[in-house]
Coordinates of C-alpha atoms and ligand atoms in Angstrom, one line a residue:
M1 CA 118.0 -57.0 79.4
P2 CA 120.4 -59.5 78.3
S3 CA 121.6 -62.1 80.9
P4 CA 125.3 -62.0 82.2
V5 CA 126.2 -65.0 80.2
H6 CA 124.9 -63.4 77.2
V7 CA 126.7 -60.0 77.7
L8 CA 129.8 -62.0 78.5
T9 CA 129.7 -64.1 75.6
E10 CA 129.5 -61.1 73.4
R11 CA 132.4 -59.3 74.9
F12 CA 134.4 -62.5 74.9
Q13 CA 133.6 -62.9 71.0
A14 CA 134.7 -59.5 70.3
A15 CA 137.9 -60.2 72.3
L16 CA 138.5 -63.4 70.2
A17 CA 137.7 -61.6 66.8
K18 CA 140.2 -59.0 67.8
A19 CA 142.9 -61.3 68.9
F20 CA 142.4 -64.2 66.2
G21 CA 140.7 -62.9 63.5
D22 CA 137.0 -62.1 62.4
G23 CA 136.4 -66.1 62.0
Y24 CA 136.0 -66.3 65.7
A25 CA 133.3 -63.7 66.0
D26 CA 130.8 -66.3 66.3
A27 CA 132.9 -68.7 68.3
D28 CA 131.7 -70.1 71.8
P29 CA 133.6 -68.7 74.6
V30 CA 132.3 -71.4 76.7
I31 CA 131.1 -69.3 79.7
R32 CA 130.4 -71.3 82.7
P33 CA 129.4 -70.7 86.4
S34 CA 132.7 -70.8 88.2
Q35 CA 133.6 -71.9 91.8
F36 CA 136.3 -69.0 91.9
A37 CA 134.6 -66.2 90.6
D38 CA 131.1 -65.6 89.0
F39 CA 131.8 -67.1 85.7
Q40 CA 134.6 -68.6 83.9
A41 CA 135.4 -68.7 80.2
N42 CA 136.8 -71.8 78.9
A43 CA 137.5 -71.0 75.2
A44 CA 141.3 -70.9 75.5
L45 CA 141.8 -74.6 76.0
A46 CA 140.3 -76.0 72.8
L47 CA 141.5 -72.9 71.0
A48 CA 145.1 -73.4 71.9
K49 CA 145.0 -77.1 70.9
R50 CA 143.8 -75.9 67.6
L51 CA 146.2 -73.3 67.1
G52 CA 149.3 -75.4 68.5
E53 CA 149.8 -72.8 71.3
N54 CA 150.1 -72.8 75.0
P55 CA 146.6 -72.4 76.5
R56 CA 147.8 -69.9 79.0
A57 CA 149.3 -67.6 76.4
V58 CA 146.1 -68.0 74.4
A59 CA 144.2 -66.9 77.6
Q60 CA 146.3 -63.9 77.9
K61 CA 145.9 -63.1 74.3
I62 CA 142.2 -63.1 74.9
V63 CA 142.4 -61.0 78.1
D64 CA 144.6 -58.3 76.3
A65 CA 141.9 -57.9 73.9
L66 CA 139.0 -58.2 76.4
D67 CA 136.9 -55.2 77.3
L68 CA 135.0 -55.5 80.3
T69 CA 134.6 -52.0 81.5
G70 CA 131.8 -51.3 83.6
I71 CA 130.8 -55.0 83.6
A72 CA 133.4 -56.7 85.8
E73 CA 136.7 -56.4 87.6
P74 CA 140.0 -57.1 85.6
P75 CA 139.8 -60.8 84.7
E76 CA 142.1 -63.4 86.0
I77 CA 143.8 -66.3 84.1
S78 CA 143.7 -69.7 86.3
G79 CA 144.6 -73.1 86.0
P80 CA 145.6 -74.5 82.6
G81 CA 143.9 -71.4 80.9
F82 CA 140.7 -70.6 82.3
V83 CA 139.5 -66.8 82.4
N84 CA 137.7 -66.0 85.3
V85 CA 135.4 -63.2 85.5
R86 CA 133.6 -61.6 88.7
L87 CA 131.0 -59.0 87.7
S88 CA 131.1 -55.5 89.3
S89 CA 128.3 -55.5 92.0
A90 CA 127.4 -51.9 90.7
W91 CA 126.7 -53.5 87.1
I92 CA 124.7 -56.4 88.6
G93 CA 122.6 -53.9 90.8
A94 CA 121.9 -51.9 87.5
Q95 CA 120.9 -54.9 85.8
V96 CA 118.4 -55.8 88.2
D97 CA 117.2 -52.0 88.5
G98 CA 116.6 -52.1 84.9
F99 CA 114.1 -55.0 84.9
D100 CA 111.2 -54.3 83.0
D101 CA 108.2 -56.5 82.8
R102 CA 109.9 -59.2 80.9
L103 CA 112.2 -59.7 83.9
G104 CA 115.0 -60.7 81.4
V105 CA 112.9 -63.1 79.4
P106 CA 113.5 -62.4 75.6
L107 CA 110.6 -62.4 73.1
Q108 CA 111.9 -65.1 70.5
S109 CA 111.0 -65.1 66.9
P110 CA 107.6 -66.7 66.9
L111 CA 107.4 -70.4 65.7
T112 CA 103.9 -72.3 65.2
I113 CA 103.9 -75.0 67.7
P114 CA 101.1 -77.2 68.1
V115 CA 101.1 -79.1 71.3
D116 CA 99.4 -82.3 72.1
Y117 CA 98.6 -82.9 75.6
S118 CA 96.1 -84.1 78.2
A119 CA 94.2 -86.4 75.8
P120 CA 91.9 -88.4 78.3
N121 CA 89.3 -90.9 76.8
V122 CA 85.4 -90.5 77.0
A123 CA 83.8 -92.6 79.3
K124 CA 87.0 -93.4 81.1
E125 CA 88.3 -92.0 84.4
M126 CA 91.4 -89.8 83.9
H127 CA 94.5 -91.5 85.7
V128 CA 97.6 -90.0 87.0
G129 CA 99.3 -90.3 83.7
H130 CA 96.6 -87.9 82.1
L131 CA 96.9 -85.6 85.3
R132 CA 100.8 -85.4 84.7
T133 CA 100.5 -84.7 80.7
T134 CA 97.9 -82.1 81.7
V135 CA 100.1 -80.4 83.9
V136 CA 103.5 -80.4 82.2
G137 CA 101.9 -79.9 78.8
D138 CA 100.3 -76.7 80.3
A139 CA 103.5 -75.4 81.8
L140 CA 105.1 -75.8 78.4
V141 CA 102.2 -74.2 76.6
R142 CA 102.3 -71.1 79.0
T143 CA 106.2 -70.7 78.8
L144 CA 106.2 -71.0 75.0
E145 CA 103.6 -68.4 74.7
H146 CA 105.4 -66.0 77.1
L147 CA 108.7 -66.4 74.7
G148 CA 106.6 -65.2 72.0
H149 CA 105.4 -68.3 70.3
H150 CA 102.1 -69.3 68.4
V151 CA 101.0 -72.2 70.5
I152 CA 98.1 -74.3 69.2
R153 CA 96.7 -76.5 72.1
Q154 CA 95.6 -79.9 70.6
N155 CA 93.5 -82.3 73.2
H156 CA 93.6 -85.4 71.3
V157 CA 90.8 -86.9 73.3
G158 CA 89.9 -90.5 72.7
D159 CA 86.3 -90.2 71.6
W160 CA 86.1 -92.8 68.9
G161 CA 86.2 -96.5 68.8
T162 CA 84.0 -99.7 68.7
M163 CA 82.9 -99.4 72.5
F164 CA 80.5 -96.3 71.6
G165 CA 78.1 -98.7 70.2
M166 CA 77.9 -100.4 73.6
L167 CA 77.9 -96.9 75.5
I168 CA 75.2 -95.4 73.4
E169 CA 72.9 -98.4 73.8
H170 CA 73.4 -98.1 77.6
L171 CA 73.0 -94.3 77.4
L172 CA 69.5 -94.9 75.5
D173 CA 68.7 -97.7 78.2
V174 CA 69.2 -95.6 81.2
G175 CA 67.8 -92.4 79.8
E176 CA 69.9 -89.0 78.8
D177 CA 68.9 -87.2 81.9
S178 CA 69.1 -90.2 84.4
P179 CA 71.2 -90.2 87.5
D180 CA 73.0 -93.1 85.8
A181 CA 73.7 -90.8 82.9
Q182 CA 75.2 -88.3 85.3
L183 CA 77.9 -90.9 86.0
M184 CA 79.5 -90.0 82.8
V185 CA 80.2 -86.7 84.5
T186 CA 81.0 -87.7 88.1
D187 CA 82.2 -91.3 87.7
P188 CA 82.6 -92.4 84.1
N189 CA 84.5 -95.5 84.9
A190 CA 81.2 -96.8 86.9
F191 CA 79.0 -95.8 83.5
Y192 CA 81.4 -97.8 81.5
A193 CA 81.4 -100.9 83.9
A194 CA 77.5 -100.8 83.8
A195 CA 77.6 -100.7 80.1
N196 CA 80.1 -103.4 79.8
A197 CA 78.5 -105.7 82.2
E198 CA 75.2 -105.4 80.1
F199 CA 77.4 -106.2 77.0
Q200 CA 78.8 -109.2 78.8
S201 CA 75.8 -110.7 80.3
D202 CA 72.7 -109.8 78.0
P203 CA 73.1 -111.2 74.4
E204 CA 70.3 -109.0 73.2
F205 CA 72.0 -106.1 74.1
A206 CA 75.3 -107.3 72.6
T207 CA 73.6 -107.3 69.5
R208 CA 72.1 -103.9 69.6
A209 CA 75.4 -102.7 70.6
R210 CA 77.0 -104.2 67.5
S211 CA 74.6 -102.6 65.0
R212 CA 75.0 -99.5 66.8
V213 CA 78.6 -99.4 65.9
V214 CA 77.8 -99.9 62.3
K215 CA 75.3 -97.2 62.4
L216 CA 77.7 -94.8 64.1
Q217 CA 80.6 -95.8 61.6
G218 CA 77.8 -95.3 58.7
G219 CA 77.1 -91.8 59.8
D220 CA 73.5 -92.4 61.2
E221 CA 72.2 -89.1 62.1
D222 CA 70.0 -90.3 65.2
T223 CA 73.1 -92.5 66.3
L224 CA 75.6 -89.3 65.8
R225 CA 73.4 -87.3 68.1
H226 CA 73.7 -89.9 70.8
W227 CA 77.4 -90.0 70.7
H228 CA 77.7 -86.2 70.7
E229 CA 75.6 -86.6 74.0
L230 CA 78.1 -88.8 75.5
V231 CA 80.8 -86.9 74.2
D232 CA 79.3 -83.8 75.9
L233 CA 78.9 -85.5 79.3
S234 CA 82.6 -86.3 79.2
K235 CA 83.6 -82.7 78.2
Q236 CA 81.8 -81.9 81.5
Y237 CA 83.7 -84.5 83.5
F238 CA 87.0 -83.1 81.8
N239 CA 86.2 -79.6 82.5
R240 CA 85.4 -80.2 86.2
I241 CA 89.2 -81.4 86.4
Y242 CA 90.8 -78.8 84.3
D243 CA 88.8 -76.1 86.4
T244 CA 90.1 -77.6 89.5
L245 CA 93.5 -77.7 88.3
G246 CA 93.6 -74.1 86.8
V247 CA 94.9 -75.3 83.5
T248 CA 94.4 -73.2 80.4
L249 CA 92.6 -76.0 78.2
T250 CA 89.2 -75.1 77.0
D251 CA 86.8 -76.8 74.8
A252 CA 88.2 -74.7 71.8
D253 CA 91.3 -77.0 72.1
L254 CA 89.4 -80.3 71.8
A255 CA 90.7 -82.1 68.5
G256 CA 89.7 -85.6 69.4
E257 CA 90.3 -88.5 67.3
S258 CA 86.9 -88.2 65.9
T259 CA 88.2 -84.9 64.2
Y260 CA 90.3 -86.9 61.6
N261 CA 87.5 -89.6 60.7
D262 CA 87.0 -88.1 57.2
E263 CA 90.6 -88.4 56.2
L264 CA 91.4 -92.3 57.5
A265 CA 90.2 -93.9 54.1
G266 CA 92.3 -91.2 52.1
I267 CA 95.3 -91.8 54.3
C268 CA 95.3 -95.7 53.6
D269 CA 94.7 -95.1 50.2
E270 CA 97.6 -93.1 49.7
L271 CA 100.0 -94.9 51.5
E272 CA 98.9 -98.0 49.7
A273 CA 99.1 -96.1 46.3
Q274 CA 102.8 -95.0 47.0
G275 CA 103.6 -98.8 48.0
I276 CA 104.4 -97.7 51.6
A277 CA 101.5 -99.9 52.8
T278 CA 101.0 -103.4 51.8
I279 CA 98.1 -105.7 53.1
S280 CA 99.3 -108.7 55.5
D281 CA 96.8 -111.2 56.9
G282 CA 94.0 -109.2 55.6
A283 CA 95.1 -105.9 57.3
L284 CA 96.8 -102.9 55.7
C285 CA 100.1 -102.6 57.4
V286 CA 103.3 -100.3 57.0
F287 CA 106.7 -102.2 57.3
L288 CA 109.5 -100.0 58.3
D289 CA 113.1 -100.8 58.6
G290 CA 114.5 -100.8 61.8
Y291 CA 111.4 -102.0 63.7
T292 CA 111.9 -105.5 64.4
G293 CA 110.1 -107.7 67.3
R294 CA 111.1 -110.9 68.6
E295 CA 113.3 -113.4 66.6
G296 CA 113.9 -110.4 64.2
K297 CA 110.1 -110.2 63.0
P298 CA 109.0 -107.0 61.4
V299 CA 106.7 -105.1 63.5
P300 CA 103.8 -103.7 61.4
L301 CA 102.0 -100.2 62.0
I302 CA 98.5 -101.3 61.3
I303 CA 96.6 -98.8 59.7
R304 CA 93.4 -100.7 58.5
K305 CA 92.3 -103.7 60.5
S306 CA 91.1 -106.8 58.6
D307 CA 87.6 -105.9 59.4
G308 CA 88.1 -102.5 57.6
G309 CA 88.2 -100.6 60.8
Y310 CA 90.9 -97.7 61.2
G311 CA 92.9 -97.4 64.5
Y312 CA 94.9 -95.1 66.8
A313 CA 97.8 -95.2 64.3
T314 CA 95.7 -94.1 61.3
T315 CA 94.4 -91.3 63.4
D316 CA 97.8 -90.1 64.5
L317 CA 99.1 -90.0 60.9
A318 CA 96.2 -87.7 60.2
T319 CA 97.1 -85.5 63.1
I320 CA 100.7 -85.1 61.9
R321 CA 99.7 -84.2 58.2
R322 CA 97.3 -81.7 59.4
R323 CA 99.7 -80.1 61.9
V324 CA 102.3 -79.8 59.1
R325 CA 100.5 -79.1 55.9
D326 CA 97.4 -76.9 57.5
M327 CA 98.6 -75.6 60.7
K328 CA 102.3 -74.8 59.3
A329 CA 103.8 -76.1 62.4
D330 CA 107.5 -75.3 62.7
R331 CA 107.8 -77.6 66.0
I332 CA 105.1 -80.2 67.4
L333 CA 105.2 -81.5 70.6
Y334 CA 103.7 -84.8 71.6
V335 CA 103.3 -84.8 75.6
I336 CA 102.6 -88.6 76.0
G337 CA 103.7 -91.2 78.1
V338 CA 107.1 -93.1 77.6
T339 CA 105.1 -96.2 76.8
Q340 CA 103.9 -94.8 73.6
A341 CA 107.4 -94.0 72.1
L342 CA 107.4 -97.0 69.6
H343 CA 103.9 -95.8 68.2
L344 CA 105.1 -92.3 67.9
N345 CA 108.4 -93.1 66.1
M346 CA 106.6 -95.5 63.7
V347 CA 103.9 -92.9 62.8
W348 CA 106.7 -90.2 62.3
D349 CA 108.7 -92.5 60.3
T350 CA 105.6 -93.3 58.0
A351 CA 104.6 -89.8 57.6
R352 CA 108.5 -89.0 56.6
K353 CA 108.2 -91.9 53.9
A354 CA 104.9 -90.2 52.7
G355 CA 106.2 -86.9 52.4
W356 CA 103.8 -85.5 55.2
L357 CA 106.5 -84.9 57.7
T358 CA 109.7 -83.0 56.2
D359 CA 113.1 -82.2 58.0
D360 CA 112.2 -78.7 58.6
V361 CA 109.7 -79.5 61.2
E362 CA 110.9 -80.7 64.4
V363 CA 108.7 -83.3 66.2
V364 CA 109.4 -84.1 69.9
H365 CA 107.8 -86.8 72.0
V366 CA 108.0 -84.9 75.4
Q367 CA 107.8 -88.4 77.3
I368 CA 105.8 -88.5 80.7
G369 CA 107.0 -91.2 83.2
S370 CA 104.8 -92.9 85.6
V371 CA 103.4 -91.8 88.9
L372 CA 103.6 -94.6 91.3
G373 CA 102.0 -95.6 94.8
E374 CA 104.2 -96.0 98.0
D375 CA 104.7 -99.7 97.1
R376 CA 106.0 -98.5 93.6
K377 CA 102.8 -100.1 92.0
L378 CA 99.9 -98.6 90.7
L379 CA 98.7 -95.6 92.6
R380 CA 95.4 -96.0 94.7
T381 CA 93.7 -94.0 97.1
R382 CA 94.5 -94.1 100.9
S383 CA 91.4 -96.1 101.6
G384 CA 92.8 -98.6 98.9
K385 CA 90.1 -98.1 96.2
P386 CA 91.1 -97.5 92.8
L387 CA 91.9 -94.1 92.3
K388 CA 89.4 -91.5 91.1
L389 CA 91.2 -88.4 89.9
M390 CA 88.7 -85.9 91.6
D391 CA 89.2 -87.7 94.7
L392 CA 92.9 -87.5 94.5
L393 CA 92.5 -83.8 94.2
E394 CA 90.2 -83.4 96.8
E395 CA 92.3 -85.3 99.4
A396 CA 95.4 -82.9 98.4
V397 CA 93.3 -79.8 99.3
S398 CA 92.0 -81.2 102.5
T399 CA 95.6 -82.5 103.2
A400 CA 96.7 -78.6 102.3
R401 CA 93.8 -77.5 104.6
A402 CA 95.4 -79.1 107.5
V403 CA 98.7 -77.7 106.9
V404 CA 97.3 -74.0 106.4
D405 CA 95.3 -74.5 109.6
E406 CA 98.3 -75.5 111.5
A407 CA 100.7 -72.7 110.1
R408 CA 98.1 -69.9 110.2
P409 CA 95.6 -70.4 112.7
D410 CA 95.6 -66.4 113.1
L411 CA 94.0 -66.1 109.5
D412 CA 90.0 -66.2 109.1
E413 CA 88.4 -69.2 108.4
S414 CA 87.2 -68.1 105.0
V415 CA 90.9 -66.9 104.0
R416 CA 92.1 -70.4 105.0
A417 CA 89.5 -72.1 103.1
A418 CA 90.3 -70.1 99.9
I419 CA 94.1 -70.8 100.4
A420 CA 93.8 -74.5 100.8
P421 CA 92.8 -75.4 97.1
Q422 CA 95.6 -73.2 96.0
V423 CA 98.2 -74.7 98.0
G424 CA 96.8 -78.5 97.6
I425 CA 96.6 -78.3 94.0
G426 CA 99.8 -76.3 93.7
A427 CA 101.6 -79.2 95.6
I428 CA 100.0 -81.6 93.1
K429 CA 101.1 -79.8 90.0
Y430 CA 104.6 -78.8 91.3
A431 CA 105.1 -82.6 92.1
D432 CA 104.5 -83.4 88.5
L433 CA 106.6 -80.4 87.3
S434 CA 109.8 -80.7 89.6
V435 CA 110.9 -84.0 88.6
A436 CA 112.3 -84.6 85.0
H437 CA 109.1 -85.1 83.1
D438 CA 110.4 -88.6 82.0
S439 CA 111.2 -90.0 85.3
D440 CA 108.8 -92.1 87.5
Y441 CA 108.1 -90.9 90.9
V442 CA 106.4 -91.9 93.9
F443 CA 103.3 -90.3 94.9
D444 CA 103.4 -89.0 98.4
L445 CA 101.0 -86.4 99.4
D446 CA 102.4 -85.5 102.7
R447 CA 105.7 -84.7 101.1
M448 CA 104.3 -82.7 98.3
V449 CA 102.2 -80.5 100.8
S450 CA 105.0 -79.9 103.2
L451 CA 106.3 -76.1 103.5
T452 CA 109.7 -77.3 103.4
G453 CA 112.0 -78.8 100.8
N454 CA 111.4 -78.4 97.1
T455 CA 107.6 -78.3 97.1
G456 CA 105.0 -76.0 95.5
P457 CA 103.9 -74.8 98.9
Y458 CA 107.4 -73.8 99.9
L459 CA 107.7 -71.3 96.9
Q460 CA 103.9 -69.9 97.3
Y461 CA 105.1 -69.3 100.7
A462 CA 108.4 -67.7 99.9
A463 CA 106.6 -65.5 97.6
A464 CA 103.5 -64.8 100.3
R465 CA 106.3 -64.0 102.7
I466 CA 107.7 -61.3 100.5
R467 CA 104.3 -59.9 100.1
S468 CA 103.9 -59.7 104.2
I469 CA 107.1 -57.5 104.1
F470 CA 105.6 -55.1 102.0
R471 CA 102.2 -55.3 103.9
S472 CA 104.0 -54.6 107.3
A473 CA 105.6 -51.6 105.7
G474 CA 102.2 -50.3 104.4
L475 CA 103.6 -50.7 100.7
D476 CA 102.4 -52.2 97.6
P477 CA 105.0 -53.8 95.6
D478 CA 103.3 -52.9 92.2
Q479 CA 103.3 -49.3 93.2
L480 CA 106.8 -49.3 94.2
S481 CA 108.9 -47.8 91.4
G482 CA 112.1 -49.7 91.0
Q483 CA 114.3 -47.3 89.3
A484 CA 114.2 -43.7 90.2
D485 CA 114.0 -43.3 94.1
A486 CA 115.7 -46.7 95.0
P487 CA 118.8 -47.3 93.1
L488 CA 120.1 -51.1 93.9
V489 CA 123.1 -50.9 96.2
I490 CA 124.7 -54.0 96.6
T491 CA 126.8 -54.1 99.6
E492 CA 126.5 -57.4 101.3
P493 CA 127.3 -60.9 99.8
A494 CA 123.9 -62.1 100.4
E495 CA 122.5 -59.3 98.3
R496 CA 124.9 -59.9 95.4
A497 CA 124.0 -63.8 95.3
L498 CA 120.5 -62.9 95.1
A499 CA 120.7 -60.3 92.6
L500 CA 122.9 -62.4 90.3
A501 CA 120.4 -65.4 90.7
L502 CA 117.6 -62.7 89.6
L503 CA 119.6 -62.3 86.4
D504 CA 119.8 -66.0 85.2
F505 CA 115.7 -66.0 85.1
G506 CA 115.6 -65.2 81.1
D507 CA 118.2 -67.7 80.7
V508 CA 116.2 -70.4 82.5
V509 CA 112.8 -69.8 80.8
V510 CA 114.7 -70.1 77.5
H511 CA 116.0 -73.3 78.3
V512 CA 112.5 -74.5 79.3
G513 CA 111.3 -73.5 75.9
D514 CA 114.0 -75.0 74.0
Q515 CA 114.6 -78.0 76.2
L516 CA 111.3 -78.5 77.3
E517 CA 112.1 -79.4 80.8
P518 CA 109.8 -77.4 83.4
H519 CA 111.8 -79.1 86.4
R520 CA 114.6 -76.6 85.4
L521 CA 112.4 -73.7 86.2
C522 CA 111.3 -75.4 89.5
G523 CA 114.8 -76.0 90.5
Y524 CA 115.8 -72.4 89.6
L525 CA 112.6 -71.2 91.6
F526 CA 113.5 -73.2 94.5
E527 CA 117.1 -71.9 94.8
L528 CA 116.0 -68.5 94.3
A529 CA 113.7 -68.9 97.1
Q530 CA 116.3 -70.2 99.4
Q531 CA 118.5 -67.5 98.4
F532 CA 116.0 -64.9 99.5
S533 CA 115.8 -66.8 103.0
A534 CA 119.4 -66.3 103.3
F535 CA 119.4 -62.5 102.3
Y536 CA 116.4 -61.9 104.5
E537 CA 118.2 -63.6 107.4
Q538 CA 121.5 -61.6 107.0
C539 CA 120.3 -58.2 105.8
P540 CA 117.6 -56.3 107.8
V541 CA 115.1 -54.8 105.1
L542 CA 112.5 -52.7 107.0
K543 CA 114.8 -51.8 109.8
A544 CA 117.7 -50.8 107.6
D545 CA 118.8 -47.1 107.1
T546 CA 117.0 -45.3 104.5
E547 CA 119.2 -46.0 101.5
A548 CA 119.7 -49.8 102.4
R549 CA 116.1 -50.1 103.1
A550 CA 115.0 -48.5 99.7
S551 CA 117.6 -50.8 97.9
R552 CA 116.6 -53.9 99.8
L553 CA 112.8 -53.3 99.0
A554 CA 113.7 -53.1 95.4
L555 CA 115.6 -56.4 95.6
C556 CA 112.4 -57.9 97.3
K557 CA 110.1 -56.4 94.7
A558 CA 112.2 -58.1 91.9
T559 CA 112.5 -61.5 93.7
L560 CA 108.7 -61.5 94.1
A561 CA 108.2 -60.6 90.4
V562 CA 110.3 -63.5 89.3
L563 CA 108.6 -65.9 91.8
D564 CA 105.2 -64.7 90.6
Q565 CA 106.0 -64.8 86.9
G566 CA 107.6 -68.4 87.4
L567 CA 104.9 -69.8 89.4
D568 CA 102.7 -68.5 86.7
L569 CA 104.7 -70.0 84.0
L570 CA 104.3 -73.2 85.9
G571 CA 100.6 -72.8 86.4
I572 CA 100.7 -72.7 90.2
A573 CA 98.3 -70.3 91.9
R574 CA 100.0 -67.6 94.1
P575 CA 98.2 -67.1 97.5
Q576 CA 98.3 -63.5 98.7
Q577 CA 99.1 -64.7 102.1
M578 CA 100.1 -67.9 103.7
Ligands
LIG1 N1 94.2 -90.8 74.5 C1 95.5 -91.5 74.5 C2 95.6 -92.0 75.9 O1 94.8 -91.9 76.8 C3 96.4 -90.3 74.6 C4 96.7 -89.9 73.1 C5 97.9 -89.1 73.0 N2 97.9 -88.4 71.5 C6 98.1 -88.9 70.3 N3 98.1 -87.8 69.5 N4 98.2 -90.1 70.4 O2 96.5 -92.9 76.1

C-alpha cells in the first residue's frame, strides 16, 4: 500500500513527463504537506526558472496533464505556482481499508547491515550511556529487520585488556563460587574496586597480576579458563539488564574485543608494509591528513603501543575489515557515544587507505548523546549514590507502580504488578528514543512515567484505551475483519485527519531506517495518539448508528495496529490494559 506522497509523486511525474517530455519522468515533484490542502506540489517553481517561463503557467501545464481521478478533488494552483491537492475522503478510507499486516510499511531490497551497539565492559557497571546505545541500537535493529534487511547484531563488549591480570588474580583469591565472585553479576564495580584496592596496596598481588597478564597474552590455557569464567559472570550481569530491558540481544550477538586477538598482529604488519603505519616514539602509529591537535601537531592513531600491546583502535580496524570482507556488509552502523567520533573517523580513514573499507559500503556513526542528572552533571540515584543501572531500572518500575496504582485502583493487585515493569521500563526506553539520539537530555523519572505528554506511558495508555473500547463492545480487534463488513466511511474531519495520519506510517518507518532516527517514529506515534483522542472525543464509536459504528471500529482497529507495530519497532511493551 504506497503512501499518499508516493501515489502523488507518481501521478505528478506522469504529468511532468506528459507536459515537458520523458526526461521529466523521474523529476521530483516536491510533494509537501500543505496548510491549505492535504499536500502541495512545489515542482513548478524550480521548473519555471529552468525553462524561463512563468511559474503559474508551468503549474497550469502540470495541472492540465495531471490525472488524479479517484484520488483527489480537482487540484488548485495557489500563490506563485503551488499545486494544492486535497485527497478524496473515499480514497483515504479505501487506503486504510486496504491495509494488510504490513500497515503500509514496504519491504525493501535487503541489505546486509552489521549494527554495533550496547558494548558494555566486563567487570564494570553499565552506565546510562550504555543504556542509551542499547535502547537506540535495538530500536534501529528491529526497524531495519522489519524493513526486510539482514541485520547482524554486534555486541562489541570490552572483554580484553591489561586489567584482566588483576581481575583474574582477585577471582582466584576470593574463590570462583564465593559471594565476592558473585559481585561480578550484581555489582561489578564493587568487584573491580576490590581487585584494584589489592593491586594498589599489595605489591605481591601486583606482581602476580602483572605476570598473569603476560600469561593471558601468551595464551596460557589455565589463565584463559579463568578469563572465561570472568567473562561468563559478566555475561550474566549483562543478560540480567537485557532481560529487564526486553532488548533483542543474546549471547549469540557477542563479538567482544577479544574476538579479534588473532588478527591484530597481521593488521599492524599489513599497515606497516603498505607504508601507512610508522614507528614513532617506539609505538606503531598511523598519521592521517586532516587530523591535527593543538599547535597543528598531527594526532596519531596508535595501533601498537611501545610495550607491544594492541589497543582499542587496532581492534576496531579488525572489526571493520571483518564486517566488510567476511560479512559482506552494505551498510555498517556504530551506535556509540558522540565522544568517540574522532576515534571512529580515524579508524575508518585508516581502513580506507588500506583498502579494507571501500566507497560502496556506507559506514555511519549513530552518535549517542549524554544523559544528565537534574544538575546537568553526572546522573546519580535519588539517594545521591553513584548510579547502578539495575537500581535505576528498579526505581523506574516502582515509580511506575505508584502511577498505575493511582490511575487504576480498580485493577487486581497482580495485574498492576504485571503492568508496572512494562510501564516503568517503557518509560525509560521511550525517553532515550524520543530525543534525537545525538542530543543530551536531563533524566527526569517523574516526567518519563507521566501519563500525559510525549511519554512512553501515554502511548501505552492510548493503545490500551483502544483495546478497552473493543473489550466493552465484546469484540476482539484481531477477529474483526476490516474490509468486507465494515467499509470505512469518512464523514467527520476528525475521522479524516486520523485516517490520513495512519497512511503516513510506512513513510515514517522508511525514514527511520534511512536516517536512523527513532525519535521520528516517536513523534509520529505521539501525534497519532493525539489525533485518536480528538477523533474519540468528537465521534462516538459504540453509540454510533450501525454503519458509522462499523466504520469507526475499523478505524480504531487500524489505529491500534499502527500503535502496536510502532511500539514494537521501538521495543516498548504494550500492556493489554492500563
Ligand atoms: N566498550 C566501549 C565503551 O564502553 C564501546 C565500544 C563501541 N564499539 C566499538 N566498535 N568501538 O565505551
